[in-house]
C-alpha positions as MATLAB code, in Angstrom:
seq = 'MYLDIATKAKSLFKNFPKVFDPETAAQTAVVNPLFSWHVSTIQKNKFIVFNNDGCSLRVVIKSSTNQAQVEADFWAMLEQLWLQWSLDKQLFEQYRTKAKPFVVIQNMNRNVAKILSKAIRDNELNDQKTKPDDAIPTC';
ca = [
      78.406  114.928   82.386;
      78.664  115.214   86.152;
      80.364  118.257   87.661;
      81.374  118.225   91.326;
      81.892  121.907   92.121;
      84.436  123.120   94.677;
      83.213  125.705   97.169;
      85.144  128.576   95.635;
      83.623  127.915   92.175;
      79.996  127.548   93.281;
      79.070  131.124   92.390;
      79.965  130.460   88.740;
      77.776  127.352   88.596;
      74.769  128.406   90.674;
      72.477  128.485   87.599;
      73.608  125.138   86.187;
      71.100  122.262   86.445;
      71.436  119.973   89.475;
      71.018  116.191   89.395;
      67.558  114.962   90.371;
      68.783  111.856   92.192;
      72.229  112.527   93.739;
      72.667  108.990   95.088;
      72.103  107.311   91.714;
      74.221  109.945   89.956;
      77.095  109.377   92.399;
      76.931  105.622   91.836;
      76.924  106.114   88.059;
      79.894  108.470   88.257;
      81.886  105.998   90.361;
      81.221  103.195   87.877;
      82.242  105.360   84.922;
      84.455  108.214   86.163;
      85.468  109.376   82.669;
      82.168  111.273   82.544;
      82.688  112.926   85.919;
      84.738  116.065   86.574;
      85.709  118.034   89.655;
      85.629  121.760   89.055;
      87.393  124.646   90.766;
      88.827  128.033   89.901;
      92.259  129.626   89.930;
      93.652  133.129   89.879;
      90.710  134.680   91.743;
      88.068  133.057   89.519;
      89.715  134.131   86.248;
      89.919  130.508   85.068;
      87.836  127.383   85.582;
      89.712  124.114   86.101;
      88.070  120.796   85.195;
      89.831  117.747   86.616;
      88.641  114.388   85.272;
      87.778  111.762   87.889;
      88.938  108.856   85.688;
      92.452  110.155   85.056;
      94.533  113.217   85.815;
      93.418  115.122   82.726;
      92.989  118.786   83.513;
      91.233  121.288   81.236;
      91.463  125.027   81.951;
      89.173  127.632   80.392;
      88.368  131.303   81.007;
      85.680  131.872   83.627;
      82.088  132.620   82.747;
      78.735  132.294   84.501;
      77.014  131.580   81.179;
      76.355  127.843   80.959;
      76.366  127.729   77.162;
      79.689  129.593   77.058;
      81.290  127.324   79.681;
      80.163  124.188   77.845;
      81.284  125.526   74.452;
      84.704  126.565   75.803;
      85.150  123.254   77.639;
      84.342  121.150   74.565;
      86.481  123.299   72.270;
      89.462  123.006   74.618;
      88.993  119.274   75.150;
      88.754  118.700   71.395;
      91.900  120.752   70.826;
      93.784  118.698   73.419;
      92.348  115.448   72.055;
      93.605  116.188   68.551;
      96.918  117.524   69.875;
      97.513  114.064   71.369;
      96.770  112.533   67.929;
      93.645  110.798   69.182;
      90.884  109.870   66.751;
      88.349  112.681   66.234;
      85.581  110.083   65.870;
      86.343  108.840   69.403;
      86.061  112.430   70.648;
      82.642  112.751   69.025;
      81.558  109.469   70.639;
      82.740  110.687   74.047;
      80.923  113.985   73.603;
      77.695  112.242   72.576;
      77.777  109.838   75.535;
      78.732  112.581   77.999;
      75.360  114.381   77.844;
      74.847  117.950   79.165;
      76.524  119.295   82.300;
      74.744  118.677   85.614;
      76.011  119.587   89.068;
      76.433  116.912   91.734;
      77.668  117.640   95.237;
      80.674  116.120   97.016;
      80.896  112.873   95.133;
      84.498  111.891   95.751;
      86.456  113.699   98.457;
      89.798  112.145   97.396;
      89.588  113.673   93.922;
      88.563  116.999   95.433;
      91.628  116.933   97.700;
      93.935  116.149   94.764;
      92.438  118.981   92.705;
      92.718  121.426   95.605;
      96.346  120.464   96.178;
      97.195  120.836   92.477;
      95.575  124.261   92.356;
      97.237  125.358   95.599;
     100.625  124.166   94.316;
     100.077  126.060   91.073;
      99.157  129.261   92.895;
     102.021  128.915   95.361;
     104.500  128.453   92.535;
     103.030  131.567   90.922;
     102.971  129.858   87.552;
     100.978  131.666   84.911;
      98.022  129.516   83.879;
      96.740  129.791   80.337;
      93.407  128.484   79.065;
      95.159  125.749   77.091;
      96.982  124.240   80.077;
      96.327  120.568   80.608;
      98.135  117.663   82.181;
      97.254  114.456   80.337;
      98.130  111.154   81.935;
      95.187  109.018   80.844;
];
């Protein structure tokens, strides 16, 4: 699973593994964007926002610098949303298996980064309270 980290979230992901071949990883992510996520933070790093590159799905979890905790929280929240939308649990398990562990890739798709930044800025400007189970599915 490729993670393109926004500047303000880099401190939370500094210990996450980086891709070995960024060019190949970027090409793979463009071909199959469902396994690629842009990541940022909101509310002064209290929450981590994952925005899928293949659709406008957004997953929000509590911040942590612990990789295992971030991955566990992300997958738990995504599964909860998946089942909430009455999607097949077996398809979720297939997605999770094909996704592989998190790896950080830099500045893959600037358009997605701009959209994520705008969505976060709009959220903060509107002073809406963000909860860890917020998501906007439009896949």
